[in-house]
Amino acid sequence: MATFTREEFYQQLLSGCVLPTAQQGFEQVWTLLLLCLACRLLWRLALPSYAKHLSTVAGGFYALYHFFQLQMVWVVLLSLLCYLVLFLCRHSSQRGVLLSITILIYLLMGEMHMVDTVTWHKMRGAQMIVAMKAVSLGFDLDRGEVPSIPSPVEFMGYIYFVGTVIFGPWFRFRTYLQAVESRRMSFSWFQKVCRSGFLSLVCLVLSTCVAPYFFSYFIPLYSYKLLRKWLRAYESASSFHFSNYFVGFLSETTATLAGAGFTEEKDHLRWDLTVSRPLNVELPRSMVEVVTSWNLPMSRWLNCYVFKNSLKLGTFSAIIVTYAASALLHGLSFHLAAVLLSLGFITYIEHVLRKRLSVIFNACILSKKCQPGCSHRHNTDLWVRLLNFLFGALAVFHLAYLGSLFDMDADDSVEEQGYGMSYTIYKWSELSWASHWVTFGCWVFYRLIS
């Protein structure tokens, strides 16, 4: 935007950004919302189960075509390949591992050889959901949590569930079966859909219209030249954060609208699907809290199917394997891999340092908040609160540094193809590699007090 007075800026912001952004956001997703509602209404009828599965496959196919046109064939190929592997290995006890290897090879070949980078990155979210669902089903079959291999129509219904096929979130196969049974359409269900839909539009507006101008107009601090780079990094990080919350709340909306995302307590249904917890990210206790609150379903998936299966390698190795798996799911993008692997080191060092300090001081200063009635002597002392606040401020510092890579001023074509190594090094060197140096200092301090 050009230079405006404060009053002119707010007028221009409302008419030139807020309203058009909200309108365009709704225009992009209203078809998907109608599909989800149509499937929900259809499943309320007394249809045979195979008809319900076929209807969600049809809805999922239409949604994929609406967003990706004929490029959807790469998502379809992945799903067919996954069921073929599942069927051929039906007597194996390593179906989860075999599916993981197959999906990894497919994603790597697609990224490097089969499809151009821009096209592949557009489908990355849908590919990720298919991969996560297939891998989780494979491991659940191995563990006996799913008694037998689903029929082709059940498997495809799960993969192409209309409420999650575009934006997610991931959930288990049994959750899908509960969704197509179609529980009663209650006021609490409608309230959850409206709340999540409204919050998704709010986050879209904040990402596009507020975060980029936070320190230039809302809290004018750009006059402090020494802080300017860090303020810009924080704005870029915040814009990226709220774009993630937009997708998270939108996925809550579509999944709930299609009938998924509830817990059952006796005869009472609670529509309580939660994908992201923005306050835990923007005002964090620790980086550990940030990575779990960023995307709760994906965090559960990584913990259940990657981290726990890798623990035999050791805790640190399991953490690195988990973040490496997350990086591969997000695509072969150097800046994403750099951010995720940096997060692995940061969260591990923060965890072991705070664990050691909690033992030395006998205080509640762990990465995760202690449960009521914990054995620590110091729980709510002023110095304990101050120390937790300082660790939270350090987490915000790390987030601004890592988020500086998602520059709002970057060229769209570069963003679509993924930022390269030179861009990543340039952005972090601008900030003097501060977060990495601080992390290294924390590790040295931890070794000294150990």
XYZ file of N, CA, C and O in Angstrom, residues 252-427:
704
model
N -11.802 -27.645 9.927
C -12.803 -27.938 10.966
C -14.210 -27.760 10.400
O -15.113 -28.574 10.650
N -14.405 -26.683 9.638
C -15.721 -26.375 9.071
C -16.183 -27.467 8.123
O -17.305 -27.987 8.248
N -15.322 -27.846 7.178
C -15.725 -28.840 6.175
C -15.919 -30.219 6.794
O -16.879 -30.922 6.460
N -15.014 -30.611 7.687
C -15.139 -31.934 8.313
C -16.396 -32.024 9.169
O -17.135 -33.013 9.124
N -16.660 -30.975 9.970
C -17.850 -30.978 10.830
C -19.118 -30.903 9.998
O -20.111 -31.588 10.290
N -19.101 -30.081 8.959
C -20.274 -29.958 8.088
C -20.611 -31.298 7.441
O -21.791 -31.620 7.236
N -19.588 -32.098 7.143
C -19.805 -33.418 6.535
C -20.150 -34.492 7.570
O -20.433 -35.636 7.194
N -20.101 -34.138 8.859
C -20.539 -35.077 9.892
C -19.454 -35.740 10.691
O -19.719 -36.664 11.473
N -18.200 -35.299 10.555
C -17.095 -35.869 11.326
C -16.707 -34.894 12.439
O -17.155 -33.749 12.466
N -15.849 -35.374 13.341
C -15.300 -34.474 14.350
C -16.115 -34.346 15.611
O -16.295 -33.239 16.120
N -16.623 -35.467 16.130
C -17.365 -35.418 17.392
C -16.853 -36.490 18.333
O -16.224 -37.466 17.927
N -17.105 -36.278 19.608
C -16.865 -37.308 20.618
C -18.198 -37.623 21.285
O -19.057 -36.747 21.427
N -18.340 -38.880 21.652
C -19.606 -39.354 22.204
C -19.436 -39.669 23.682
O -18.576 -40.464 24.061
N -20.232 -39.024 24.501
C -20.222 -39.272 25.947
C -21.617 -39.726 26.357
O -22.543 -38.901 26.440
N -21.745 -41.023 26.584
C -23.060 -41.624 26.858
C -24.000 -41.298 25.696
O -23.784 -41.708 24.577
N -25.044 -40.530 25.939
C -25.986 -40.204 24.871
C -25.782 -38.794 24.341
O -26.594 -38.280 23.572
N -24.671 -38.168 24.740
C -24.432 -36.771 24.365
C -23.287 -36.676 23.369
O -22.220 -37.247 23.584
N -23.528 -35.962 22.274
C -22.491 -35.740 21.272
C -21.876 -34.355 21.465
O -22.591 -33.373 21.630
N -20.548 -34.297 21.433
C -19.844 -33.027 21.505
C -19.100 -32.813 20.196
O -18.205 -33.589 19.861
N -19.477 -31.780 19.467
C -18.796 -31.447 18.209
C -17.594 -30.595 18.566
O -17.673 -29.368 18.632
N -16.480 -31.257 18.788
C -15.328 -30.594 19.404
C -14.032 -30.760 18.605
O -12.935 -30.724 19.164
N -14.149 -30.946 17.288
C -12.955 -31.080 16.462
C -12.107 -29.808 16.570
O -12.595 -28.707 16.344
N -10.831 -29.977 16.921
C -9.900 -28.851 17.021
C -8.661 -29.182 16.199
O -8.027 -30.213 16.426
N -8.331 -28.318 15.257
C -7.163 -28.534 14.404
C -5.971 -27.706 14.889
O -4.857 -28.214 14.976
N -6.200 -26.439 15.200
C -5.116 -25.564 15.661
C -5.545 -24.834 16.925
O -6.740 -24.605 17.145
N -4.560 -24.463 17.733
C -4.800 -23.619 18.905
C -3.944 -22.362 18.769
O -2.808 -22.315 19.249
N -4.472 -21.330 18.101
C -3.662 -20.140 17.796
C -3.051 -19.468 19.011
O -1.897 -19.010 18.945
N -3.775 -19.387 20.123
C -3.236 -18.703 21.301
C -2.004 -19.415 21.852
O -1.083 -18.767 22.363
N -1.973 -20.738 21.739
C -0.806 -21.491 22.217
C 0.412 -21.287 21.326
O 1.538 -21.572 21.746
N 0.180 -20.802 20.102
C 1.297 -20.519 19.193
C 1.744 -19.074 19.314
O 2.942 -18.782 19.392
N 0.787 -18.160 19.358
C 1.139 -16.736 19.415
C 1.603 -16.304 20.800
O 2.414 -15.383 20.928
N 1.086 -16.948 21.840
C 1.513 -16.666 23.224
C 1.942 -17.984 23.866
O 1.281 -18.514 24.761
N 3.066 -18.541 23.424
C 3.415 -19.913 23.798
C 4.093 -20.019 25.158
O 4.714 -19.073 25.650
N 3.977 -21.176 25.748
C 4.763 -21.512 26.934
C 6.133 -22.025 26.507
O 7.137 -21.794 27.182
N 6.147 -22.732 25.380
C 7.389 -23.345 24.904
C 7.261 -23.655 23.426
O 6.174 -23.626 22.859
N 8.382 -23.982 22.789
C 8.346 -24.405 21.390
C 7.694 -25.777 21.250
O 7.118 -26.092 20.202
N 7.784 -26.590 22.278
C 7.107 -27.888 22.255
C 5.601 -27.681 22.137
O 4.906 -28.368 21.371
N 5.075 -26.704 22.898
C 3.651 -26.388 22.822
C 3.288 -25.846 21.447
O 2.215 -26.133 20.912
N 4.185 -25.080 20.845
C 3.942 -24.523 19.511
C 3.758 -25.636 18.487
O 2.792 -25.633 17.709
N 4.691 -26.596 18.449
C 4.646 -27.615 17.393
C 3.453 -28.561 17.562
O 2.942 -29.094 16.569
N 2.992 -28.761 18.794
C 1.819 -29.621 18.988
C 0.523 -28.866 18.698
O -0.446 -29.442 18.211
N 0.498 -27.562 18.993
C -0.716 -26.765 18.796
C -0.867 -26.283 17.358
O -1.935 -25.812 16.977
N 0.194 -26.353 16.563
C 0.159 -25.867 15.186
C -0.865 -26.633 14.360
O -1.667 -26.053 13.643
N -0.828 -27.953 14.449
C -1.795 -28.804 13.765
C -1.965 -30.056 14.606
O -1.157 -30.984 14.528
N -3.001 -30.083 15.430
C -3.179 -31.159 16.410
C -3.341 -32.536 15.766
O -2.700 -33.500 16.201
N -4.167 -32.701 14.723
C -4.278 -34.034 14.108
C -2.954 -34.526 13.522
O -2.604 -35.700 13.677
N -2.218 -33.635 12.860
C -0.937 -34.067 12.294
C 0.057 -34.385 13.393
O 0.860 -35.322 13.269
N 0.021 -33.615 14.479
C 0.905 -33.889 15.606
C 0.625 -35.275 16.187
O 1.550 -36.029 16.504
N -0.674 -35.619 16.291
C -1.038 -36.954 16.793
C -0.584 -38.039 15.825
O -0.110 -39.099 16.245
N -0.740 -37.775 14.534
C -0.320 -38.759 13.524
C 1.189 -39.002 13.594
O 1.643 -40.156 13.596
N 1.961 -37.928 13.648
C 3.419 -38.056 13.723
C 3.841 -38.772 14.997
O 4.759 -39.604 14.984
N 3.177 -38.471 16.099
C 3.527 -39.099 17.373
C 3.196 -40.588 17.365
O 4.000 -41.413 17.807
N 2.017 -40.922 16.820
C 1.531 -42.305 16.885
C 2.220 -43.221 15.880
O 2.554 -44.365 16.204
N 2.472 -42.709 14.677
C 2.927 -43.585 13.601
C 4.383 -43.387 13.200
O 4.920 -44.200 12.458
N 5.019 -42.309 13.657
C 6.428 -42.078 13.326
C 7.279 -42.093 14.586
O 8.200 -42.907 14.715
N 6.970 -41.209 15.526
C 7.807 -41.069 16.714
C 7.857 -42.365 17.527
O 8.950 -42.848 17.869
N 6.710 -42.938 17.839
C 6.681 -44.146 18.669
C 7.347 -45.330 17.978
O 7.979 -46.166 18.639
N 7.208 -45.396 16.654
C 7.866 -46.476 15.917
C 9.362 -46.266 15.785
O 10.097 -47.191 15.431
N 9.829 -45.035 16.037
C 11.263 -44.725 15.914
C 11.973 -44.657 17.254
O 13.188 -44.442 17.290
N 11.242 -44.823 18.357
C 11.841 -44.672 19.687
C 12.965 -45.658 19.956
O 13.850 -45.390 20.767
N 12.943 -46.803 19.280
C 14.002 -47.793 19.490
C 15.360 -47.262 19.025
O 16.399 -47.802 19.395
N 15.343 -46.180 18.230
C 16.590 -45.544 17.793
C 17.144 -44.576 18.827
O 18.256 -44.072 18.675
N 16.357 -44.293 19.876
C 16.730 -43.288 20.862
C 15.841 -42.062 20.725
O 15.320 -41.782 19.633
N 15.673 -41.310 21.816
C 14.733 -40.180 21.806
C 15.130 -39.110 20.800
O 14.305 -38.653 20.001
N 16.400 -38.702 20.819
C 16.834 -37.644 19.906
C 16.686 -38.085 18.454
O 16.182 -37.337 17.610
N 17.111 -39.310 18.146
C 16.990 -39.820 16.775
C 15.531 -39.911 16.349
O 15.184 -39.601 15.199
N 14.654 -40.319 17.290
C 13.226 -40.415 16.975
C 12.643 -39.041 16.661
O 11.807 -38.901 15.756
N 13.082 -38.014 17.388
C 12.611 -36.645 17.120
C 13.043 -36.193 15.733
O 12.252 -35.639 14.964
N 14.307 -36.437 15.379
C 14.806 -36.026 14.067
C 14.097 -36.794 12.952
O 13.733 -36.220 11.909
N 13.865 -38.091 13.150
C 13.136 -38.888 12.153
C 11.718 -38.340 11.976
O 11.204 -38.247 10.851
N 11.088 -37.950 13.083
C 9.727 -37.411 13.030
C 9.672 -36.126 12.223
O 8.810 -35.947 11.352
N 10.607 -35.218 12.495
C 10.625 -33.958 11.745
C 11.030 -34.180 10.291
O 10.558 -33.467 9.394
N 11.890 -35.161 10.039
C 12.261 -35.490 8.655
C 11.047 -36.028 7.898
O 10.829 -35.683 6.724
N 10.243 -36.868 8.568
C 9.022 -37.390 7.942
C 8.053 -36.259 7.629
O 7.432 -36.232 6.549
N 7.929 -35.317 8.545
C 7.065 -34.159 8.322
C 7.560 -33.345 7.132
O 6.769 -32.887 6.292
N 8.880 -33.163 7.045
C 9.464 -32.409 5.929
C 9.189 -33.104 4.591
O 8.851 -32.448 3.602
N 9.298 -34.447 4.562
C 9.039 -35.188 3.319
C 7.571 -35.090 2.915
O 7.251 -34.971 1.729
N 6.667 -35.143 3.891
C 5.244 -35.009 3.586
C 4.928 -33.631 3.009
O 4.053 -33.490 2.158
N 5.641 -32.614 3.490
C 5.401 -31.251 3.015
C 6.068 -30.983 1.668
O 5.881 -29.907 1.098
N 6.843 -31.923 1.152
C 7.470 -31.768 -0.149
C 8.941 -31.424 -0.061
O 9.431 -30.989 0.982
N 9.629 -31.626 -1.179
C 11.068 -31.373 -1.234
C 11.336 -29.878 -1.407
O 11.748 -29.413 -2.466
N 11.073 -29.139 -0.354
C 11.311 -27.702 -0.355
C 12.400 -27.427 0.679
O 12.239 -27.764 1.861
N 13.488 -26.830 0.233
C 14.632 -26.666 1.136
C 14.277 -25.829 2.346
O 14.662 -26.165 3.471
N 13.535 -24.737 2.142
C 13.253 -23.854 3.283
C 12.339 -24.528 4.303
O 12.509 -24.356 5.506
N 11.371 -25.347 3.822
C 10.514 -26.075 4.767
C 11.311 -27.124 5.536
O 11.143 -27.281 6.753
N 12.181 -27.836 4.827
C 13.023 -28.829 5.493
C 13.935 -28.155 6.518
O 14.125 -28.675 7.627
N 14.491 -26.998 6.156
C 15.372 -26.278 7.076
C 14.614 -25.841 8.327
O 15.113 -25.968 9.450
N 13.395 -25.343 8.133
C 12.582 -24.905 9.276
C 12.224 -26.089 10.168
O 12.366 -26.030 11.403
N 11.757 -27.179 9.566
C 11.305 -28.321 10.363
C 12.452 -29.007 11.095
O 12.309 -29.391 12.265
N 13.594 -29.168 10.443
C 14.736 -29.786 11.120
C 15.301 -28.860 12.204
O 15.730 -29.324 13.267
N 15.272 -27.551 11.948
C 15.668 -26.602 12.996
C 14.730 -26.710 14.191
O 15.168 -26.678 15.343
N 13.438 -26.859 13.910
C 12.466 -27.050 14.992
C 12.770 -28.301 15.799
O 12.595 -28.320 17.028
N 13.206 -29.354 15.110
C 13.562 -30.586 15.817
C 14.653 -30.352 16.845
O 14.554 -30.791 17.999
N 15.720 -29.659 16.443
C 16.814 -29.368 17.373
C 16.364 -28.418 18.478
O 16.691 -28.620 19.650
N 15.620 -27.385 18.106
C 15.181 -26.387 19.099
C 14.297 -27.025 20.161
O 14.493 -26.817 21.363
N 13.303 -27.811 19.729
C 12.368 -28.401 20.701
C 13.056 -29.427 21.590
O 12.772 -29.507 22.792
N 13.978 -30.208 21.024
C 14.677 -31.205 21.837
C 15.544 -30.535 22.893
O 15.500 -30.906 24.083
N 16.330 -29.525 22.489
C 17.229 -28.855 23.435
C 16.422 -28.109 24.493
O 16.767 -28.133 25.682
N 15.325 -27.455 24.083
C 14.473 -26.779 25.054
C 13.891 -27.778 26.054
O 13.850 -27.522 27.264
N 13.450 -28.932 25.551
C 12.843 -29.951 26.414
C 13.825 -30.461 27.463
O 13.506 -30.483 28.664
N 15.025 -30.847 27.034
C 15.978 -31.421 27.995
C 16.501 -30.351 28.956
O 16.746 -30.638 30.133
N 16.666 -29.108 28.479
C 17.137 -28.034 29.359
C 16.111 -27.726 30.439
O 16.459 -27.642 31.631
N 14.860 -27.582 30.051
C 13.823 -27.254 31.040
C 13.556 -28.432 31.976
O 13.228 -28.232 33.151
N 13.710 -29.636 31.461
C 13.566 -30.810 32.334
C 14.654 -30.824 33.395
O 14.395 -31.107 34.585
N 15.885 -30.494 32.989
C 16.999 -30.453 33.936
C 16.816 -29.325 34.946
O 17.042 -29.512 36.156
N 16.389 -28.157 34.474
C 16.174 -27.024 35.381
C 15.045 -27.304 36.371
O 15.111 -26.876 37.533
N 14.019 -28.020 35.923
C 12.906 -28.338 36.828
C 13.362 -29.251 37.959
O 12.840 -29.179 39.079
N 14.352 -30.123 37.673
C 14.904 -30.992 38.711
C 15.776 -30.186 39.673
O 15.674 -30.336 40.905
N 16.613 -29.309 39.142
C 17.514 -28.511 39.980
C 16.734 -27.599 40.912
O 17.019 -27.520 42.117
N 15.719 -26.906 40.361
C 14.963 -25.930 41.161
C 13.703 -26.515 41.785
O 13.018 -25.816 42.549
N 13.383 -27.776 41.445
C 12.167 -28.419 41.948
C 10.945 -27.545 41.663
O 10.151 -27.228 42.546
N 10.838 -27.119 40.405
C 9.811 -26.146 40.034
C 9.103 -26.562 38.752
O 9.626 -27.344 37.936
N 7.915 -26.010 38.545
C 7.101 -26.297 37.357
C 7.564 -25.428 36.187
O 6.909 -24.445 35.828
N 8.680 -25.809 35.599
C 9.211 -25.056 34.455
C 9.477 -25.987 33.273
O 10.310 -25.707 32.422
N 8.749 -27.099 33.224
C 8.866 -28.024 32.105
C 8.285 -27.403 30.839
O 7.551 -26.404 30.888
N 8.594 -28.004 29.688
C 8.067 -27.495 28.418
C 6.549 -27.555 28.383
O 5.895 -26.666 27.837
N 5.991 -28.602 28.966
C 4.542 -28.717 29.049
C 4.094 -28.400 30.479
O 4.774 -28.743 31.443
N 2.964 -27.745 30.580
C 2.450 -27.325 31.889
C 2.175 -28.536 32.767
O 1.615 -29.545 32.310
N 2.593 -28.440 34.015
C 2.379 -29.549 34.958
C 0.894 -29.731 35.248
O 0.116 -28.773 35.238
N 0.527 -30.971 35.529
C -0.840 -31.265 35.933
C -1.068 -30.804 37.371
O -0.125 -30.739 38.160
N -2.309 -30.461 37.741
C -2.586 -30.064 39.136
C -2.169 -31.165 40.107
O -2.366 -32.352 39.852
N -1.541 -30.751 41.202
C -1.104 -31.708 42.213
C 0.212 -32.372 41.888
O 0.507 -33.462 42.409
N 1.036 -31.747 41.033
C 2.333 -32.332 40.685
C 3.260 -32.283 41.899
O 3.011 -31.584 42.880
N 4.372 -33.013 41.830
C 5.264 -33.175 42.986
C 6.256 -32.022 43.157
O 7.013 -32.009 44.124
N 6.276 -31.062 42.242
C 7.233 -29.955 42.360
C 6.912 -29.069 43.560
O 5.747 -28.787 43.842
N 7.961 -28.621 44.210
C 7.786 -27.782 45.387
C 7.317 -26.374 45.016
O 6.506 -25.761 45.716
N 7.848 -25.844 43.913
C 7.519 -24.476 43.493
C 6.615 -24.542 42.268
O 7.028 -25.004 41.200
N 5.377 -24.088 42.457
C 4.394 -24.168 41.374
C 4.015 -22.797 40.815
O 4.071 -22.588 39.605
N 3.631 -21.916 41.689
C 3.108 -20.618 41.246
C 3.911 -19.452 41.803
O 3.414 -18.326 41.825
N 5.141 -19.710 42.241
C 5.969 -18.613 42.746
C 6.211 -17.592 41.637
O 6.200 -17.930 40.452
N 6.466 -16.356 42.045
C 6.670 -15.288 41.072
C 7.853 -15.582 40.154
O 7.780 -15.382 38.936
N 8.962 -16.113 40.711
C 10.133 -16.387 39.891
C 9.886 -17.533 38.905
O 10.466 -17.562 37.809
N 9.003 -18.462 39.297
C 8.638 -19.554 38.384
C 7.852 -18.996 37.198
O 8.112 -19.343 36.036
N 6.886 -18.113 37.495
C 6.104 -17.484 36.431
C 7.005 -16.668 35.501
O 6.843 -16.689 34.280
N 7.973 -15.950 36.120
C 8.885 -15.125 35.328
C 9.756 -15.978 34.408
O 9.956 -15.654 33.235
N 10.237 -17.099 34.939
C 11.084 -17.980 34.134
C 10.303 -18.590 32.968
O 10.795 -18.664 31.833
N 9.054 -19.002 33.248
C 8.215 -19.534 32.173
C 7.905 -18.454 31.132
O 7.844 -18.739 29.930
N 7.722 -17.218 31.604
C 7.482 -16.106 30.687
C 8.695 -15.874 29.781
O 8.550 -15.635 28.575
N 9.892 -15.958 30.353
C 11.113 -15.758 29.568
C 11.284 -16.855 28.517
O 11.690 -16.580 27.380
N 10.965 -18.095 28.889
C 11.024 -19.176 27.902
C 9.972 -18.970 26.809
O 10.206 -19.281 25.634
N 8.802 -18.436 27.187
C 7.778 -18.125 26.188
C 8.232 -17.034 25.236
O 8.008 -17.113 24.025
N 8.893 -15.995 25.799
C 9.432 -14.920 24.952
C 10.505 -15.463 24.011
O 10.595 -15.053 22.842
N 11.305 -16.404 24.503
C 12.319 -17.031 23.661
C 11.669 -17.807 22.514
O 12.166 -17.806 21.377
N 10.526 -18.445 22.797
C 9.793 -19.172 21.748
C 9.289 -18.208 20.675
O 9.355 -18.514 19.475
N 8.793 -17.026 21.081
C 8.341 -16.023 20.115
C 9.520 -15.562 19.252
O 9.385 -15.363 18.041
N 10.678 -15.409 19.878
C 11.893 -15.032 19.153
C 12.234 -16.091 18.095
O 12.522 -15.767 16.935
N 12.188 -17.370 18.476
C 12.451 -18.452 17.515
C 11.429 -18.439 16.373
O 11.787 -18.637 15.207
N 10.166 -18.193 16.709
C 9.110 -18.195 15.692
C 9.303 -17.075 14.679
O 9.098 -17.270 13.473
N 9.687 -15.895 15.166
C 9.938 -14.771 14.253
C 11.106 -15.092 13.320
O 11.048 -14.825 12.117
N 12.138 -15.679 13.877
C 13.326 -16.039 13.083
C 12.984 -17.085 12.024
O 13.295 -16.920 10.837
N 12.328 -18.167 12.444
C 11.985 -19.225 11.502
C 10.971 -18.741 10.465
O 11.038 -19.103 9.294
N 10.034 -17.913 10.911
C 8.990 -17.422 10.013
C 9.457 -16.375 9.034
O 8.736 -16.046 8.076
N 10.657 -15.835 9.233
C 11.179 -14.820 8.312
C 11.359 -15.378 6.905
O 11.394 -14.627 5.929
N 11.454 -16.713 6.779
C 11.605 -17.326 5.454
C 10.354 -17.187 4.606
O 10.424 -17.212 3.376
N 9.193 -17.044 5.257
C 7.927 -16.960 4.523
C 7.626 -15.489 4.242
O 6.646 -14.924 4.726
N 8.500 -14.882 3.458
C 8.479 -13.440 3.226
C 7.244 -13.040 2.419
O 6.959 -13.603 1.368
N 6.520 -12.045 2.943
C 5.300 -11.587 2.269
C 5.604 -10.883 0.954
O 4.749 -10.791 0.079
N 6.824 -10.354 0.811
C 7.187 -9.604 -0.399
C 7.820 -10.467 -1.478
O 8.205 -9.964 -2.530
N 7.936 -11.772 -1.212
C 8.571 -12.663 -2.191
C 7.707 -12.800 -3.438
O 6.475 -12.709 -3.384
N 8.346 -13.016 -4.559
C 7.642 -13.179 -5.821
C 6.780 -14.442 -5.791
O 7.193 -15.487 -5.297
N 5.548 -14.345 -6.327
C 4.607 -15.471 -6.285
C 5.141 -16.707 -7.001
O 4.939 -17.836 -6.547
N 5.809 -16.511 -8.132
C 6.332 -17.654 -8.884
C 7.406 -18.386 -8.085
O 7.486 -19.627 -8.109
N 8.225 -17.623 -7.354
C 9.247 -18.242 -6.508
C 8.587 -19.010 -5.369
O 8.976 -20.123 -5.024
N 7.546 -18.416 -4.795
C 6.841 -19.065 -3.686
C 6.196 -20.366 -4.125
O 6.199 -21.362 -3.395
N 5.602 -20.392 -5.327
C 4.946 -21.602 -5.827
C 5.934 -22.737 -6.045
O 5.629 -23.903 -5.825
N 7.149 -22.402 -6.484
C 8.154 -23.425 -6.754
C 8.914 -23.841 -5.497
O 9.535 -24.899 -5.483
N 8.841 -23.019 -4.452
C 9.566 -23.323 -3.226
C 10.862 -22.530 -3.168
O 11.550 -22.368 -4.177
N 11.164 -22.024 -2.002
C 12.377 -21.230 -1.824
C 13.592 -22.158 -1.779
O 13.554 -23.219 -1.170
N 14.679 -21.727 -2.392
C 15.874 -22.553 -2.464
C 16.831 -22.313 -1.311
O 16.569 -21.550 -0.388
N 17.981 -22.973 -1.412
C 18.989 -22.886 -0.355
C 19.544 -21.464 -0.232
O 19.711 -20.953 0.876
N 19.807 -20.829 -1.359
C 20.405 -19.487 -1.307
C 19.477 -18.486 -0.642
O 19.922 -17.633 0.135
N 18.166 -18.610 -0.915
C 17.192 -17.721 -0.287
C 17.156 -17.938 1.224
O 17.135 -16.986 2.011
N 17.145 -19.210 1.637
C 17.105 -19.538 3.062
C 18.330 -18.990 3.786
O 18.210 -18.378 4.863
N 19.490 -19.202 3.204
C 20.731 -18.713 3.821
C 20.725 -17.186 3.880
O 21.121 -16.592 4.897
N 20.245 -16.541 2.818
C 20.206 -15.078 2.787
C 19.308 -14.521 3.889
O 19.696 -13.589 4.615
N 18.099 -15.090 4.045
C 17.154 -14.565 5.040
C 17.667 -14.766 6.455
O 17.542 -13.872 7.301
